[in-house]
């Protein structure tokens, strides 16, 4: 069974930085796309960033220029470097591998607060 496990969430002040990591287990295949999504109370889950195995990236408008997604050297790992964090970045962050079975991680909480 394929699993995605996130790590790196926490509490940070506005303007601070955090780095999220996600690692997959239970598969020998390479995910073509891995991504990060987030959801805050009362809002729909939204794309934060995604990256293909070839390194093509896509970012949500609200995080462009502040967040950077990257694939790790270990197969099926992905990280999200978050800089200049804002109050509105507070959310649960989820790792996702859309193909082949649309696998999601359990989520990691990011709280931006003075």
Short mmCIF file of N, CA, C and O in Angstrom, two decimals:
data_model
loop_
_atom_site.label_atom_id
_atom_site.label_comp_id
_atom_site.label_asym_id
_atom_site.label_seq_id
_atom_site.Cartn_x
_atom_site.Cartn_y
_atom_site.Cartn_z
N UNK A 1 0.85 -1.19 0.00
CA UNK A 1 0.00 0.00 0.00
C UNK A 1 0.88 1.25 0.00
O UNK A 1 1.78 1.39 0.83
N UNK A 2 0.61 2.13 -0.93
CA UNK A 2 1.39 3.35 -1.05
C UNK A 2 0.98 4.33 0.05
O UNK A 2 -0.20 4.54 0.31
N UNK A 3 1.97 4.92 0.69
CA UNK A 3 1.71 5.93 1.71
C UNK A 3 2.61 7.13 1.48
O UNK A 3 3.76 6.99 1.06
N UNK A 4 2.06 8.29 1.81
CA UNK A 4 2.84 9.53 1.80
C UNK A 4 2.87 10.06 3.22
O UNK A 4 1.83 10.15 3.87
N UNK A 5 4.05 10.42 3.68
CA UNK A 5 4.20 10.91 5.05
C UNK A 5 4.86 12.28 5.01
O UNK A 5 5.97 12.43 4.48
N UNK A 6 4.16 13.25 5.59
CA UNK A 6 4.68 14.62 5.63
C UNK A 6 5.37 14.88 6.97
O UNK A 6 5.03 14.28 7.98
N UNK A 7 6.27 15.84 6.94
CA UNK A 7 6.92 16.29 8.16
C UNK A 7 7.34 17.74 7.98
O UNK A 7 7.41 18.23 6.85
N UNK A 8 7.60 18.41 9.10
CA UNK A 8 8.16 19.75 9.04
C UNK A 8 7.23 20.88 9.39
O UNK A 8 7.65 22.04 9.39
N UNK A 9 5.98 20.59 9.67
CA UNK A 9 5.08 21.67 10.04
C UNK A 9 5.40 22.22 11.41
O UNK A 9 6.26 21.70 12.14
N UNK A 10 4.71 23.29 11.77
CA UNK A 10 4.93 23.87 13.09
C UNK A 10 4.42 25.29 13.18
O UNK A 10 3.66 25.75 12.32
N UNK A 11 4.86 25.97 14.22
CA UNK A 11 4.47 27.35 14.50
C UNK A 11 5.62 28.27 14.12
O UNK A 11 6.77 28.03 14.50
N UNK A 12 5.29 29.32 13.40
CA UNK A 12 6.32 30.27 12.98
C UNK A 12 5.72 31.67 12.97
O UNK A 12 4.51 31.83 12.77
N UNK A 13 6.55 32.65 13.18
CA UNK A 13 6.09 34.03 13.15
C UNK A 13 6.00 34.54 11.71
O UNK A 13 6.68 34.02 10.82
N UNK A 14 5.19 35.55 11.49
CA UNK A 14 5.14 36.14 10.15
C UNK A 14 6.52 36.57 9.68
O UNK A 14 7.31 37.12 10.46
N UNK A 15 6.80 36.29 8.42
CA UNK A 15 8.12 36.58 7.87
C UNK A 15 9.11 35.45 8.02
O UNK A 15 10.20 35.50 7.44
N UNK A 16 8.76 34.45 8.79
CA UNK A 16 9.65 33.32 9.02
C UNK A 16 9.60 32.29 7.92
O UNK A 16 8.91 32.47 6.90
N UNK A 17 10.32 31.21 8.13
CA UNK A 17 10.44 30.16 7.13
C UNK A 17 10.19 28.79 7.76
O UNK A 17 10.45 28.58 8.95
N UNK A 18 9.70 27.89 6.93
CA UNK A 18 9.56 26.48 7.31
C UNK A 18 9.84 25.65 6.07
O UNK A 18 9.65 26.11 4.94
N UNK A 19 10.26 24.42 6.31
CA UNK A 19 10.48 23.49 5.21
C UNK A 19 9.68 22.22 5.48
O UNK A 19 9.86 21.58 6.52
N UNK A 20 8.81 21.89 4.55
CA UNK A 20 8.02 20.66 4.64
C UNK A 20 8.66 19.59 3.76
O UNK A 20 9.19 19.89 2.69
N UNK A 21 8.55 18.36 4.23
CA UNK A 21 9.06 17.24 3.46
C UNK A 21 8.00 16.15 3.36
O UNK A 21 7.16 16.02 4.24
N UNK A 22 8.07 15.40 2.29
CA UNK A 22 7.13 14.31 2.06
C UNK A 22 7.89 13.14 1.46
O UNK A 22 8.68 13.32 0.52
N UNK A 23 7.64 11.97 2.00
CA UNK A 23 8.28 10.77 1.49
C UNK A 23 7.25 9.69 1.26
O UNK A 23 6.32 9.53 2.05
N UNK A 24 7.41 8.96 0.18
CA UNK A 24 6.49 7.88 -0.16
C UNK A 24 7.09 6.53 0.21
O UNK A 24 8.31 6.35 0.17
N UNK A 25 6.22 5.63 0.52
CA UNK A 25 6.63 4.25 0.74
C UNK A 25 5.62 3.34 0.09
O UNK A 25 4.51 3.73 -0.23
N UNK A 26 6.04 2.10 -0.15
CA UNK A 26 5.12 1.11 -0.67
C UNK A 26 5.04 1.06 -2.18
O UNK A 26 4.11 0.44 -2.72
N UNK A 27 5.96 1.70 -2.87
CA UNK A 27 5.94 1.65 -4.32
C UNK A 27 7.36 1.65 -4.87
O UNK A 27 8.25 2.28 -4.29
N UNK A 28 7.54 0.93 -5.98
CA UNK A 28 8.82 0.94 -6.68
C UNK A 28 8.81 1.89 -7.86
O UNK A 28 9.84 2.16 -8.45
N UNK A 29 7.63 2.41 -8.18
CA UNK A 29 7.49 3.30 -9.32
C UNK A 29 7.84 4.73 -8.92
O UNK A 29 7.78 5.09 -7.73
N UNK A 30 8.16 5.53 -9.91
CA UNK A 30 8.40 6.95 -9.68
C UNK A 30 7.15 7.73 -10.01
O UNK A 30 6.61 7.60 -11.11
N UNK A 31 6.69 8.52 -9.07
CA UNK A 31 5.53 9.36 -9.33
C UNK A 31 5.89 10.44 -10.34
O UNK A 31 6.88 11.14 -10.17
N UNK A 32 5.08 10.58 -11.37
CA UNK A 32 5.35 11.62 -12.35
C UNK A 32 5.18 13.01 -11.73
O UNK A 32 6.00 13.89 -11.92
N UNK A 33 4.11 13.19 -10.96
CA UNK A 33 3.85 14.47 -10.31
C UNK A 33 3.72 14.26 -8.82
O UNK A 33 3.10 13.30 -8.37
N UNK A 34 4.32 15.15 -8.06
CA UNK A 34 4.08 15.24 -6.63
C UNK A 34 3.77 16.68 -6.30
O UNK A 34 4.31 17.61 -6.93
N UNK A 35 2.89 16.88 -5.35
CA UNK A 35 2.50 18.24 -5.06
C UNK A 35 2.13 18.46 -3.61
O UNK A 35 2.01 17.52 -2.83
N UNK A 36 1.97 19.72 -3.30
CA UNK A 36 1.52 20.16 -1.98
C UNK A 36 0.22 20.93 -2.13
O UNK A 36 0.10 21.79 -3.02
N UNK A 37 -0.72 20.61 -1.29
CA UNK A 37 -1.99 21.31 -1.22
C UNK A 37 -2.17 21.78 0.22
O UNK A 37 -1.52 21.29 1.13
N UNK A 38 -3.08 22.73 0.41
CA UNK A 38 -3.36 23.17 1.76
C UNK A 38 -4.84 23.46 1.93
O UNK A 38 -5.53 23.75 0.95
N UNK A 39 -5.27 23.37 3.17
CA UNK A 39 -6.66 23.66 3.48
C UNK A 39 -6.73 24.32 4.85
O UNK A 39 -6.17 23.80 5.83
N UNK A 40 -7.40 25.44 4.90
CA UNK A 40 -7.64 26.11 6.17
C UNK A 40 -9.13 26.06 6.47
O UNK A 40 -9.93 25.82 5.56
N UNK A 41 -9.52 26.25 7.72
CA UNK A 41 -10.92 26.11 8.11
C UNK A 41 -11.85 26.98 7.26
O UNK A 41 -11.58 28.17 7.06
N UNK A 42 -12.89 26.37 6.76
CA UNK A 42 -13.88 27.09 5.99
C UNK A 42 -13.51 27.35 4.54
O UNK A 42 -14.26 27.98 3.81
N UNK A 43 -12.36 26.85 4.12
CA UNK A 43 -11.91 27.07 2.75
C UNK A 43 -11.71 25.74 2.04
O UNK A 43 -11.51 24.71 2.67
N UNK A 44 -11.76 25.81 0.72
CA UNK A 44 -11.50 24.61 -0.07
C UNK A 44 -10.00 24.31 -0.10
O UNK A 44 -9.17 25.22 0.03
N UNK A 45 -9.71 23.05 -0.30
CA UNK A 45 -8.31 22.65 -0.45
C UNK A 45 -7.79 23.26 -1.74
O UNK A 45 -8.46 23.22 -2.78
N UNK A 46 -6.59 23.81 -1.69
CA UNK A 46 -6.04 24.48 -2.86
C UNK A 46 -4.62 24.02 -3.15
O UNK A 46 -3.88 23.60 -2.24
N UNK A 47 -4.27 24.12 -4.41
CA UNK A 47 -2.91 23.79 -4.82
C UNK A 47 -1.93 24.83 -4.28
O UNK A 47 -2.15 26.03 -4.41
N UNK A 48 -0.86 24.35 -3.67
CA UNK A 48 0.23 25.22 -3.27
C UNK A 48 1.32 25.17 -4.35
O UNK A 48 1.73 26.20 -4.88
N UNK A 49 1.77 23.96 -4.64
CA UNK A 49 2.82 23.79 -5.64
C UNK A 49 2.86 22.34 -6.07
O UNK A 49 2.52 21.45 -5.30
N UNK A 50 3.30 22.12 -7.30
CA UNK A 50 3.46 20.77 -7.82
C UNK A 50 4.71 20.73 -8.69
O UNK A 50 5.14 21.76 -9.22
N UNK A 51 5.25 19.53 -8.82
CA UNK A 51 6.48 19.36 -9.59
C UNK A 51 6.46 18.00 -10.26
O UNK A 51 6.03 17.00 -9.68
N UNK A 52 6.92 17.97 -11.51
CA UNK A 52 7.01 16.70 -12.22
C UNK A 52 8.36 16.05 -11.95
O UNK A 52 9.28 16.69 -11.41
N UNK A 53 8.48 14.82 -12.37
CA UNK A 53 9.75 14.12 -12.20
C UNK A 53 10.85 14.77 -13.03
O UNK A 53 12.03 14.62 -12.72
N UNK A 54 10.46 15.53 -14.05
CA UNK A 54 11.44 16.24 -14.86
C UNK A 54 11.79 17.62 -14.33
O UNK A 54 12.66 18.30 -14.89
N UNK A 55 11.11 18.04 -13.26
CA UNK A 55 11.44 19.31 -12.64
C UNK A 55 10.56 20.48 -13.03
O UNK A 55 10.79 21.61 -12.57
N UNK A 56 9.54 20.25 -13.83
CA UNK A 56 8.61 21.33 -14.16
C UNK A 56 7.74 21.63 -12.96
O UNK A 56 7.19 20.72 -12.34
N UNK A 57 7.61 22.91 -12.63
CA UNK A 57 6.88 23.31 -11.43
C UNK A 57 5.66 24.15 -11.77
O UNK A 57 5.58 24.79 -12.81
N UNK A 58 4.74 24.15 -10.83
CA UNK A 58 3.53 24.96 -10.93
C UNK A 58 3.20 25.44 -9.52
O UNK A 58 3.23 24.65 -8.58
N UNK A 59 2.91 26.73 -9.38
CA UNK A 59 2.64 27.31 -8.07
C UNK A 59 1.29 27.99 -8.03
O UNK A 59 0.84 28.58 -9.03
N UNK A 60 0.67 27.95 -6.87
CA UNK A 60 -0.50 28.77 -6.66
C UNK A 60 -0.11 30.23 -6.63
O UNK A 60 0.99 30.58 -6.20
N UNK A 61 -1.01 31.09 -7.08
CA UNK A 61 -0.67 32.51 -7.22
C UNK A 61 -0.25 33.13 -5.89
O UNK A 61 0.63 34.00 -5.86
N UNK A 62 -0.84 32.69 -4.80
CA UNK A 62 -0.59 33.33 -3.52
C UNK A 62 0.79 33.01 -2.94
O UNK A 62 1.23 33.67 -1.99
N UNK A 63 1.47 32.02 -3.50
CA UNK A 63 2.76 31.63 -2.93
C UNK A 63 3.92 31.86 -3.89
O UNK A 63 5.08 31.66 -3.52
N UNK A 64 3.62 32.30 -5.09
CA UNK A 64 4.69 32.53 -6.07
C UNK A 64 5.71 33.53 -5.53
O UNK A 64 5.34 34.56 -4.99
N UNK A 65 6.97 33.18 -5.68
CA UNK A 65 8.03 34.05 -5.22
C UNK A 65 8.40 33.86 -3.76
O UNK A 65 9.42 34.38 -3.29
N UNK A 66 7.59 33.08 -3.03
CA UNK A 66 7.88 32.86 -1.61
C UNK A 66 8.16 31.39 -1.31
O UNK A 66 8.96 31.08 -0.43
N UNK A 67 7.49 30.50 -2.02
CA UNK A 67 7.64 29.07 -1.79
C UNK A 67 8.39 28.44 -2.95
O UNK A 67 8.27 28.87 -4.10
N UNK A 68 9.14 27.40 -2.63
CA UNK A 68 9.87 26.65 -3.65
C UNK A 68 9.68 25.16 -3.42
O UNK A 68 9.94 24.66 -2.32
N UNK A 69 9.22 24.47 -4.46
CA UNK A 69 9.06 23.03 -4.38
C UNK A 69 10.23 22.36 -5.08
O UNK A 69 10.75 22.87 -6.08
N UNK A 70 10.65 21.22 -4.54
CA UNK A 70 11.76 20.51 -5.15
C UNK A 70 11.60 19.01 -4.91
O UNK A 70 11.02 18.59 -3.91
N UNK A 71 12.12 18.23 -5.84
CA UNK A 71 12.16 16.79 -5.67
C UNK A 71 13.49 16.43 -5.01
O UNK A 71 14.53 17.02 -5.30
N UNK A 72 13.44 15.44 -4.15
CA UNK A 72 14.65 15.02 -3.47
C UNK A 72 15.45 14.03 -4.29
O UNK A 72 14.99 13.52 -5.30
N UNK A 73 16.66 13.76 -3.85
CA UNK A 73 17.49 12.77 -4.51
C UNK A 73 16.96 11.36 -4.29
O UNK A 73 17.17 10.48 -5.13
N UNK A 74 16.30 11.16 -3.18
CA UNK A 74 15.65 9.87 -2.93
C UNK A 74 14.35 9.83 -3.70
O UNK A 74 13.59 10.80 -3.71
N UNK A 75 14.10 8.73 -4.37
CA UNK A 75 12.92 8.62 -5.21
C UNK A 75 11.65 8.91 -4.42
O UNK A 75 11.50 8.47 -3.27
N UNK A 76 10.75 9.64 -5.05
CA UNK A 76 9.43 9.93 -4.48
C UNK A 76 9.50 10.70 -3.17
O UNK A 76 8.75 10.42 -2.22
N UNK A 77 10.41 11.63 -3.10
CA UNK A 77 10.42 12.59 -2.01
C UNK A 77 10.27 13.99 -2.60
O UNK A 77 10.74 14.26 -3.70
N UNK A 78 9.61 14.83 -1.85
CA UNK A 78 9.39 16.19 -2.31
C UNK A 78 9.42 17.11 -1.10
O UNK A 78 8.98 16.73 -0.02
N UNK A 79 9.96 18.30 -1.30
CA UNK A 79 10.05 19.27 -0.22
C UNK A 79 9.42 20.59 -0.65
O UNK A 79 9.31 20.87 -1.85
N UNK A 80 9.01 21.35 0.32
CA UNK A 80 8.44 22.67 0.08
C UNK A 80 9.12 23.65 1.02
O UNK A 80 8.92 23.58 2.23
N UNK A 81 9.94 24.52 0.46
CA UNK A 81 10.59 25.57 1.24
C UNK A 81 9.66 26.77 1.24
O UNK A 81 9.33 27.31 0.17
N UNK A 82 9.26 27.19 2.42
CA UNK A 82 8.31 28.29 2.56
C UNK A 82 9.01 29.46 3.25
O UNK A 82 9.42 29.33 4.41
N UNK A 83 9.14 30.55 2.54
CA UNK A 83 9.77 31.75 3.08
C UNK A 83 8.78 32.89 3.15
O UNK A 83 7.74 32.86 2.49
N UNK A 84 9.11 33.88 3.96
CA UNK A 84 8.25 35.05 4.11
C UNK A 84 6.81 34.64 4.40
O UNK A 84 5.87 35.10 3.73
N UNK A 85 6.65 33.78 5.36
CA UNK A 85 5.32 33.26 5.66
C UNK A 85 4.41 34.35 6.18
O UNK A 85 4.82 35.26 6.91
N UNK A 86 3.15 34.25 5.80
CA UNK A 86 2.13 35.22 6.16
C UNK A 86 1.05 34.54 6.99
O UNK A 86 0.91 33.32 6.97
N UNK A 87 0.28 35.36 7.68
CA UNK A 87 -0.80 34.81 8.50
C UNK A 87 -1.71 33.91 7.68
O UNK A 87 -2.18 32.86 8.16
N UNK A 88 -1.96 34.31 6.46
CA UNK A 88 -2.89 33.56 5.60
C UNK A 88 -2.32 32.25 5.08
O UNK A 88 -3.02 31.49 4.42
N UNK A 89 -1.06 31.96 5.37
CA UNK A 89 -0.49 30.67 5.01
C UNK A 89 -0.83 29.60 6.04
O UNK A 89 -0.53 28.42 5.83
N UNK A 90 -1.43 30.01 7.12
CA UNK A 90 -1.84 29.05 8.15
C UNK A 90 -2.84 28.06 7.57
O UNK A 90 -3.87 28.45 7.01
N UNK A 91 -2.52 26.78 7.67
CA UNK A 91 -3.37 25.74 7.08
C UNK A 91 -2.78 24.37 7.40
O UNK A 91 -1.65 24.27 7.90
N UNK A 92 -3.55 23.36 7.08
CA UNK A 92 -3.02 22.00 7.04
C UNK A 92 -2.47 21.78 5.63
O UNK A 92 -3.18 22.04 4.64
N UNK A 93 -1.27 21.28 5.55
CA UNK A 93 -0.60 21.07 4.27
C UNK A 93 -0.53 19.57 3.98
O UNK A 93 -0.12 18.78 4.83
N UNK A 94 -0.91 19.22 2.76
CA UNK A 94 -1.00 17.82 2.36
C UNK A 94 -0.10 17.56 1.17
O UNK A 94 -0.08 18.34 0.20
N UNK A 95 0.58 16.44 1.21
CA UNK A 95 1.34 15.96 0.06
C UNK A 95 0.42 15.08 -0.78
O UNK A 95 -0.42 14.35 -0.25
N UNK A 96 0.60 15.18 -2.09
CA UNK A 96 -0.26 14.41 -2.99
C UNK A 96 0.54 13.85 -4.16
O UNK A 96 1.41 14.53 -4.71
N UNK A 97 0.22 12.62 -4.52
CA UNK A 97 0.73 12.02 -5.75
C UNK A 97 -0.49 11.62 -6.58
O UNK A 97 -1.15 10.61 -6.28
N UNK A 98 -0.84 12.41 -7.59
CA UNK A 98 -2.09 12.18 -8.32
C UNK A 98 -2.16 10.84 -9.05
O UNK A 98 -3.23 10.24 -9.15
N UNK A 99 -1.02 10.41 -9.56
CA UNK A 99 -1.02 9.17 -10.35
C UNK A 99 -0.10 8.14 -9.72
O UNK A 99 0.97 8.50 -9.25
N UNK A 100 -0.50 6.87 -9.74
CA UNK A 100 -1.67 6.37 -10.46
C UNK A 100 -2.96 6.33 -9.65
O UNK A 100 -4.04 6.17 -10.22
N UNK A 101 -2.87 6.45 -8.33
CA UNK A 101 -4.05 6.20 -7.49
C UNK A 101 -4.48 7.39 -6.65
O UNK A 101 -5.24 7.22 -5.70
N UNK A 102 -3.99 8.59 -6.98
CA UNK A 102 -4.35 9.80 -6.24
C UNK A 102 -4.16 9.60 -4.74
O UNK A 102 -5.12 9.62 -3.96
N UNK A 103 -2.92 9.45 -4.35
CA UNK A 103 -2.57 9.21 -2.96
C UNK A 103 -2.32 10.53 -2.24
O UNK A 103 -1.63 11.41 -2.77
N UNK A 104 -2.85 10.63 -1.03
CA UNK A 104 -2.67 11.82 -0.20
C UNK A 104 -2.01 11.42 1.12
O UNK A 104 -2.23 10.34 1.65
N UNK A 105 -1.24 12.35 1.65
CA UNK A 105 -0.70 12.16 2.98
C UNK A 105 -1.72 12.57 4.03
O UNK A 105 -2.81 13.06 3.70
N UNK A 106 -1.35 12.39 5.28
CA UNK A 106 -2.25 12.72 6.38
C UNK A 106 -2.28 14.20 6.69
O UNK A 106 -3.20 14.69 7.34
N UNK A 107 -1.28 14.92 6.27
CA UNK A 107 -1.25 16.35 6.49
C UNK A 107 -0.34 16.75 7.64
O UNK A 107 -0.10 15.97 8.57
N UNK A 108 0.16 17.97 7.53
CA UNK A 108 0.97 18.55 8.61
C UNK A 108 0.52 19.99 8.79
O UNK A 108 0.25 20.70 7.82
N UNK A 109 0.43 20.40 10.02
CA UNK A 109 -0.14 21.71 10.32
C UNK A 109 0.94 22.79 10.30
O UNK A 109 2.02 22.62 10.89
N UNK A 110 0.61 23.89 9.66
CA UNK A 110 1.48 25.07 9.65
C UNK A 110 0.67 26.22 10.24
O UNK A 110 -0.42 26.53 9.75
N UNK A 111 1.21 26.83 11.28
CA UNK A 111 0.55 27.96 11.91
C UNK A 111 1.49 29.15 11.88
O UNK A 111 2.61 29.07 12.39
N UNK A 112 1.02 30.22 11.28
CA UNK A 112 1.78 31.46 11.24
C UNK A 112 1.09 32.45 12.18
O UNK A 112 -0.06 32.83 11.95
N UNK A 113 1.80 32.83 13.22
CA UNK A 113 1.19 33.66 14.25
C UNK A 113 2.26 34.52 14.92
O UNK A 113 3.37 34.06 15.14
N UNK A 114 1.89 35.77 15.26
CA UNK A 114 2.89 36.64 15.92
C UNK A 114 3.32 36.08 17.27
O UNK A 114 2.57 35.39 17.93
#
